[in-house]
Amino acid sequence: MKQLLLASASPRRRELLAQLGLGSVGFSFEILATDIDETRHQGEAAATYVNRLAREKAAAGHSRWQRHESIALGADTIVVVDDEILGKPVDTASASAMLQRLSGRSHKVMTAVAVTDGNHCESVLVATDVTFCSLNDAQITAYVATGEPMDKAGAYGIQGLGGSFISRISGSYSAVVGLPLVETRILLQKMQLL
């Protein structure tokens, strides 16, 4: 029987992947965080970048796990505004600056998912449009003080306190959280894991 590895330390991805296994007898997975170079190549488009990272994370996980009949799943999520990628904030000042930039406007969240058996890799990219309501300085300061923005691309979590700032989304909610469920299910079915 094929074994599944989630090549990510994200608790949100772990929870979402577990949801996919409901009703599937014997569905389980192990977790192994991967450490890859996430430097963006010069001139690399945002969609190409996030897809490459997902594929590299899956490959790195598969290589480190070294289990017979194993499939590794890697994923990456980025926030894009004005053709600029907003990664995870490095400090509270950068988190505040990101939230000010997102305030009162729309941006794109791109999540790529890749699965590999070591020989063959399949991947998918899901883009979702997210619109923030207008935020004042006090709201931004209070949100940053919670610590929630610090480990999230774009400095917010839609599934947490940051969800109260979102006036509209067009696309996949679960992709904004970090793992698009419908598309991930299809990839796992292709690999005969579901």
PDB file of C-alpha atoms in Angstrom:
ATOM      1  CA  MET A   1       0.000   0.000   0.000  1.00  0.00           C
ATOM      2  CA  LYS A   2       1.266   3.460  -0.872  1.00  0.00           C
ATOM      3  CA  GLN A   3       2.253   5.712   2.017  1.00  0.00           C
ATOM      4  CA  LEU A   4       1.682   9.477   2.018  1.00  0.00           C
ATOM      5  CA  LEU A   5       4.065  12.092   3.364  1.00  0.00           C
ATOM      6  CA  LEU A   6       3.087  15.707   3.954  1.00  0.00           C
ATOM      7  CA  ALA A   7       6.294  17.652   3.336  1.00  0.00           C
ATOM      8  CA  SER A   8       5.236  20.614   5.470  1.00  0.00           C
ATOM      9  CA  ALA A   9       5.272  21.719   9.085  1.00  0.00           C
ATOM     10  CA  SER A  10       2.098  23.794   8.624  1.00  0.00           C
ATOM     11  CA  PRO A  11      -0.594  22.839  11.129  1.00  0.00           C
ATOM     12  CA  ARG A  12      -3.205  24.274   8.753  1.00  0.00           C
ATOM     13  CA  ARG A  13      -2.122  21.982   5.912  1.00  0.00           C
ATOM     14  CA  ARG A  14      -2.082  19.005   8.285  1.00  0.00           C
ATOM     15  CA  GLU A  15      -5.702  19.716   9.332  1.00  0.00           C
ATOM     16  CA  LEU A  16      -6.887  20.205   5.757  1.00  0.00           C
ATOM     17  CA  LEU A  17      -5.172  17.043   4.513  1.00  0.00           C
ATOM     18  CA  ALA A  18      -6.742  15.072   7.361  1.00  0.00           C
ATOM     19  CA  GLN A  19     -10.174  16.308   6.188  1.00  0.00           C
ATOM     20  CA  LEU A  20      -9.583  14.683   2.800  1.00  0.00           C
ATOM     21  CA  GLY A  21      -9.197  11.290   4.433  1.00  0.00           C
ATOM     22  CA  LEU A  22     -12.609  11.276   6.081  1.00  0.00           C
ATOM     23  CA  GLY A  23     -14.501   8.289   4.786  1.00  0.00           C
ATOM     24  CA  SER A  24     -11.428   6.721   3.203  1.00  0.00           C
ATOM     25  CA  VAL A  25     -10.557   3.540   5.050  1.00  0.00           C
ATOM     26  CA  GLY A  26      -6.869   3.368   5.912  1.00  0.00           C
ATOM     27  CA  PHE A  27      -6.076   6.923   4.846  1.00  0.00           C
ATOM     28  CA  SER A  28      -3.202   8.302   6.871  1.00  0.00           C
ATOM     29  CA  PHE A  29      -0.067  10.320   6.369  1.00  0.00           C
ATOM     30  CA  GLU A  30       3.142  11.215   8.073  1.00  0.00           C
ATOM     31  CA  ILE A  31       4.707  14.654   8.366  1.00  0.00           C
ATOM     32  CA  LEU A  32       8.256  15.650   7.562  1.00  0.00           C
ATOM     33  CA  ALA A  33       9.121  19.334   7.289  1.00  0.00           C
ATOM     34  CA  THR A  34      11.411  20.196   4.402  1.00  0.00           C
ATOM     35  CA  ASP A  35      13.948  22.964   4.164  1.00  0.00           C
ATOM     36  CA  ILE A  36      14.536  24.241   0.647  1.00  0.00           C
ATOM     37  CA  ASP A  37      15.980  27.445  -0.755  1.00  0.00           C
ATOM     38  CA  GLU A  38      12.921  29.654  -1.323  1.00  0.00           C
ATOM     39  CA  THR A  39      14.791  32.404  -3.168  1.00  0.00           C
ATOM     40  CA  ARG A  40      12.828  33.664  -6.129  1.00  0.00           C
ATOM     41  CA  HIS A  41      14.694  33.481  -9.429  1.00  0.00           C
ATOM     42  CA  GLN A  42      15.254  36.760 -11.223  1.00  0.00           C
ATOM     43  CA  GLY A  43      12.339  37.489 -13.545  1.00  0.00           C
ATOM     44  CA  GLU A  44      10.378  34.466 -12.288  1.00  0.00           C
ATOM     45  CA  ALA A  45       6.615  34.981 -12.493  1.00  0.00           C
ATOM     46  CA  ALA A  46       4.687  34.558  -9.232  1.00  0.00           C
ATOM     47  CA  ALA A  47       2.748  31.528 -10.529  1.00  0.00           C
ATOM     48  CA  THR A  48       5.934  29.842 -11.749  1.00  0.00           C
ATOM     49  CA  TYR A  49       7.665  30.593  -8.443  1.00  0.00           C
ATOM     50  CA  VAL A  50       4.969  29.136  -6.167  1.00  0.00           C
ATOM     51  CA  ASN A  51       4.564  26.067  -8.385  1.00  0.00           C
ATOM     52  CA  ARG A  52       8.327  25.466  -8.369  1.00  0.00           C
ATOM     53  CA  LEU A  53       8.457  25.689  -4.563  1.00  0.00           C
ATOM     54  CA  ALA A  54       5.628  23.161  -4.163  1.00  0.00           C
ATOM     55  CA  ARG A  55       7.357  20.737  -6.533  1.00  0.00           C
ATOM     56  CA  GLU A  56      10.740  21.197  -4.802  1.00  0.00           C
ATOM     57  CA  LYS A  57       9.190  20.656  -1.359  1.00  0.00           C
ATOM     58  CA  ALA A  58       7.512  17.446  -2.536  1.00  0.00           C
ATOM     59  CA  ALA A  59      10.766  16.203  -4.107  1.00  0.00           C
ATOM     60  CA  ALA A  60      12.801  17.098  -1.005  1.00  0.00           C
ATOM     61  CA  GLY A  61      10.297  15.326   1.241  1.00  0.00           C
ATOM     62  CA  HIS A  62      10.286  12.213  -0.922  1.00  0.00           C
ATOM     63  CA  SER A  63      14.084  12.161  -1.061  1.00  0.00           C
ATOM     64  CA  ARG A  64      14.461  12.504   2.729  1.00  0.00           C
ATOM     65  CA  TRP A  65      11.703  10.031   3.598  1.00  0.00           C
ATOM     66  CA  GLN A  66      13.027   7.183   1.432  1.00  0.00           C
ATOM     67  CA  ARG A  67      10.110   4.803   1.802  1.00  0.00           C
ATOM     68  CA  HIS A  68       9.184   2.204  -0.787  1.00  0.00           C
ATOM     69  CA  GLU A  69       5.843   2.916  -2.476  1.00  0.00           C
ATOM     70  CA  SER A  70       5.672   6.432  -1.020  1.00  0.00           C
ATOM     71  CA  ILE A  71       4.098   9.637  -2.294  1.00  0.00           C
ATOM     72  CA  ALA A  72       5.164  13.044  -0.987  1.00  0.00           C
ATOM     73  CA  LEU A  73       2.935  16.102  -1.063  1.00  0.00           C
ATOM     74  CA  GLY A  74       4.409  19.606  -1.022  1.00  0.00           C
ATOM     75  CA  ALA A  75       2.572  22.925  -1.067  1.00  0.00           C
ATOM     76  CA  ASP A  76       3.302  26.615  -0.986  1.00  0.00           C
ATOM     77  CA  THR A  77       1.119  29.708  -0.654  1.00  0.00           C
ATOM     78  CA  ILE A  78       1.930  33.272  -1.653  1.00  0.00           C
ATOM     79  CA  VAL A  79       0.069  36.563  -1.550  1.00  0.00           C
ATOM     80  CA  VAL A  80       0.443  38.801  -4.602  1.00  0.00           C
ATOM     81  CA  VAL A  81      -0.454  42.490  -4.745  1.00  0.00           C
ATOM     82  CA  ASP A  82       0.591  44.826  -7.568  1.00  0.00           C
ATOM     83  CA  ASP A  83       2.683  41.966  -9.035  1.00  0.00           C
ATOM     84  CA  GLU A  84       4.730  41.836  -5.804  1.00  0.00           C
ATOM     85  CA  ILE A  85       4.880  38.754  -3.609  1.00  0.00           C
ATOM     86  CA  LEU A  86       4.195  39.356   0.067  1.00  0.00           C
ATOM     87  CA  GLY A  87       5.866  36.590   2.047  1.00  0.00           C
ATOM     88  CA  LYS A  88       5.853  36.038   5.771  1.00  0.00           C
ATOM     89  CA  PRO A  89       6.656  39.207   7.714  1.00  0.00           C
ATOM     90  CA  VAL A  90      10.124  39.401   9.241  1.00  0.00           C
ATOM     91  CA  ASP A  91       9.012  41.643  12.123  1.00  0.00           C
ATOM     92  CA  THR A  92       5.991  43.574  13.399  1.00  0.00           C
ATOM     93  CA  ALA A  93       6.839  46.621  11.274  1.00  0.00           C
ATOM     94  CA  SER A  94       6.795  44.555   8.067  1.00  0.00           C
ATOM     95  CA  ALA A  95       3.534  42.881   9.156  1.00  0.00           C
ATOM     96  CA  SER A  96       1.945  46.297   9.682  1.00  0.00           C
ATOM     97  CA  ALA A  97       3.214  47.537   6.311  1.00  0.00           C
ATOM     98  CA  MET A  98       1.751  44.487   4.539  1.00  0.00           C
ATOM     99  CA  LEU A  99      -1.638  44.931   6.197  1.00  0.00           C
ATOM    100  CA  GLN A 100      -1.674  48.636   5.298  1.00  0.00           C
ATOM    101  CA  ARG A 101      -0.978  47.662   1.722  1.00  0.00           C
ATOM    102  CA  LEU A 102      -3.833  45.134   1.670  1.00  0.00           C
ATOM    103  CA  SER A 103      -6.311  47.452   3.405  1.00  0.00           C
ATOM    104  CA  GLY A 104      -9.344  48.362   1.327  1.00  0.00           C
ATOM    105  CA  ARG A 105      -8.305  46.495  -1.796  1.00  0.00           C
ATOM    106  CA  SER A 106      -8.081  43.142  -3.531  1.00  0.00           C
ATOM    107  CA  HIS A 107      -5.113  40.836  -3.903  1.00  0.00           C
ATOM    108  CA  LYS A 108      -4.463  37.340  -5.190  1.00  0.00           C
ATOM    109  CA  VAL A 109      -3.562  34.304  -3.087  1.00  0.00           C
ATOM    110  CA  MET A 110      -1.817  31.548  -5.032  1.00  0.00           C
ATOM    111  CA  THR A 111      -1.409  28.061  -3.621  1.00  0.00           C
ATOM    112  CA  ALA A 112       0.424  25.340  -5.511  1.00  0.00           C
ATOM    113  CA  VAL A 113       0.266  21.669  -4.553  1.00  0.00           C
ATOM    114  CA  ALA A 114       2.568  18.965  -5.889  1.00  0.00           C
ATOM    115  CA  VAL A 115       2.704  15.210  -5.379  1.00  0.00           C
ATOM    116  CA  THR A 116       5.549  12.935  -6.392  1.00  0.00           C
ATOM    117  CA  ASP A 117       6.474   9.285  -6.207  1.00  0.00           C
ATOM    118  CA  GLY A 118      10.113  10.134  -6.922  1.00  0.00           C
ATOM    119  CA  ASN A 119       9.786   9.462 -10.647  1.00  0.00           C
ATOM    120  CA  HIS A 120       6.719  11.428 -11.626  1.00  0.00           C
ATOM    121  CA  CYS A 121       5.402  14.736 -10.269  1.00  0.00           C
ATOM    122  CA  GLU A 122       1.923  16.208 -10.702  1.00  0.00           C
ATOM    123  CA  SER A 123       1.077  19.719  -9.585  1.00  0.00           C
ATOM    124  CA  VAL A 124      -1.770  22.185  -9.605  1.00  0.00           C
ATOM    125  CA  LEU A 125      -1.998  25.930  -9.007  1.00  0.00           C
ATOM    126  CA  VAL A 126      -5.073  27.575  -7.504  1.00  0.00           C
ATOM    127  CA  ALA A 127      -5.510  31.361  -7.492  1.00  0.00           C
ATOM    128  CA  THR A 128      -8.121  33.075  -5.328  1.00  0.00           C
ATOM    129  CA  ASP A 129      -9.036  36.765  -5.268  1.00  0.00           C
ATOM    130  CA  VAL A 130      -9.348  38.174  -1.748  1.00  0.00           C
ATOM    131  CA  THR A 131     -10.693  41.633  -0.846  1.00  0.00           C
ATOM    132  CA  PHE A 132      -9.899  43.357   2.437  1.00  0.00           C
ATOM    133  CA  CYS A 133     -12.109  45.958   4.057  1.00  0.00           C
ATOM    134  CA  SER A 134     -10.443  49.247   5.011  1.00  0.00           C
ATOM    135  CA  LEU A 135      -8.365  48.980   8.179  1.00  0.00           C
ATOM    136  CA  ASN A 136      -7.312  51.804  10.459  1.00  0.00           C
ATOM    137  CA  ASP A 137      -3.975  51.983  12.265  1.00  0.00           C
ATOM    138  CA  ALA A 138      -5.486  50.863  15.583  1.00  0.00           C
ATOM    139  CA  GLN A 139      -6.965  47.718  14.000  1.00  0.00           C
ATOM    140  CA  ILE A 140      -3.668  46.859  12.337  1.00  0.00           C
ATOM    141  CA  THR A 141      -1.693  47.433  15.539  1.00  0.00           C
ATOM    142  CA  ALA A 142      -4.100  45.314  17.588  1.00  0.00           C
ATOM    143  CA  TYR A 143      -4.034  42.483  15.042  1.00  0.00           C
ATOM    144  CA  VAL A 144      -0.248  42.456  14.769  1.00  0.00           C
ATOM    145  CA  ALA A 145      -0.032  42.398  18.587  1.00  0.00           C
ATOM    146  CA  THR A 146      -1.879  39.051  18.606  1.00  0.00           C
ATOM    147  CA  GLY A 147       1.091  37.445  16.832  1.00  0.00           C
ATOM    148  CA  GLU A 148      -1.173  35.732  14.295  1.00  0.00           C
ATOM    149  CA  PRO A 149       0.276  37.553  11.239  1.00  0.00           C
ATOM    150  CA  MET A 150       3.869  36.583  11.935  1.00  0.00           C
ATOM    151  CA  ASP A 151       3.968  33.123  10.334  1.00  0.00           C
ATOM    152  CA  LYS A 152       1.605  33.751   7.446  1.00  0.00           C
ATOM    153  CA  ALA A 153       2.117  34.911   3.882  1.00  0.00           C
ATOM    154  CA  GLY A 154       0.707  38.410   3.508  1.00  0.00           C
ATOM    155  CA  ALA A 155       0.592  38.789   7.310  1.00  0.00           C
ATOM    156  CA  TYR A 156      -2.912  37.415   7.843  1.00  0.00           C
ATOM    157  CA  GLY A 157      -4.788  34.194   8.418  1.00  0.00           C
ATOM    158  CA  ILE A 158      -8.243  33.951   6.829  1.00  0.00           C
ATOM    159  CA  GLN A 159      -9.133  31.059   9.156  1.00  0.00           C
ATOM    160  CA  GLY A 160      -8.272  33.089  12.263  1.00  0.00           C
ATOM    161  CA  LEU A 161      -8.697  36.627  13.484  1.00  0.00           C
ATOM    162  CA  GLY A 162      -7.651  37.961  10.084  1.00  0.00           C
ATOM    163  CA  GLY A 163     -10.825  36.552   8.576  1.00  0.00           C
ATOM    164  CA  SER A 164     -12.742  39.465  10.086  1.00  0.00           C
ATOM    165  CA  PHE A 165     -10.946  41.824   7.667  1.00  0.00           C
ATOM    166  CA  ILE A 166     -12.064  39.995   4.531  1.00  0.00           C
ATOM    167  CA  SER A 167     -15.102  41.398   2.798  1.00  0.00           C
ATOM    168  CA  ARG A 168     -15.093  39.022  -0.188  1.00  0.00           C
ATOM    169  CA  ILE A 169     -13.304  36.071  -1.753  1.00  0.00           C
ATOM    170  CA  SER A 170     -13.656  34.684  -5.218  1.00  0.00           C
ATOM    171  CA  GLY A 171     -12.238  31.193  -5.478  1.00  0.00           C
ATOM    172  CA  SER A 172     -11.125  28.499  -3.061  1.00  0.00           C
ATOM    173  CA  TYR A 173     -11.286  29.306   0.658  1.00  0.00           C
ATOM    174  CA  SER A 174      -9.173  26.254   1.548  1.00  0.00           C
ATOM    175  CA  ALA A 175      -6.482  27.379  -0.929  1.00  0.00           C
ATOM    176  CA  VAL A 176      -6.206  30.667   0.966  1.00  0.00           C
ATOM    177  CA  VAL A 177      -5.778  28.671   4.192  1.00  0.00           C
ATOM    178  CA  GLY A 178      -2.992  26.689   2.511  1.00  0.00           C
ATOM    179  CA  LEU A 179      -4.301  23.571   0.728  1.00  0.00           C
ATOM    180  CA  PRO A 180      -7.030  23.588  -1.948  1.00  0.00           C
ATOM    181  CA  LEU A 181      -9.167  20.593  -1.011  1.00  0.00           C
ATOM    182  CA  VAL A 182     -10.853  19.792  -4.324  1.00  0.00           C
ATOM    183  CA  GLU A 183      -7.651  20.004  -6.350  1.00  0.00           C
ATOM    184  CA  THR A 184      -5.606  18.110  -3.743  1.00  0.00           C
ATOM    185  CA  ARG A 185      -8.206  15.323  -3.691  1.00  0.00           C
ATOM    186  CA  ILE A 186      -7.876  15.000  -7.482  1.00  0.00           C
ATOM    187  CA  LEU A 187      -4.080  14.774  -7.238  1.00  0.00           C
ATOM    188  CA  LEU A 188      -4.302  12.105  -4.513  1.00  0.00           C
ATOM    189  CA  GLN A 189      -6.803  10.138  -6.595  1.00  0.00           C
ATOM    190  CA  LYS A 190      -4.394  10.240  -9.555  1.00  0.00           C
ATOM    191  CA  MET A 191      -1.755   8.758  -7.266  1.00  0.00           C
ATOM    192  CA  GLN A 192      -4.261   6.133  -6.052  1.00  0.00           C
ATOM    193  CA  LEU A 193      -4.190   7.321  -2.457  1.00  0.00           C
ATOM    194  CA  LEU A 194      -7.934   8.044  -2.243  1.00  0.00           C
TER     195      LEU A 194
END
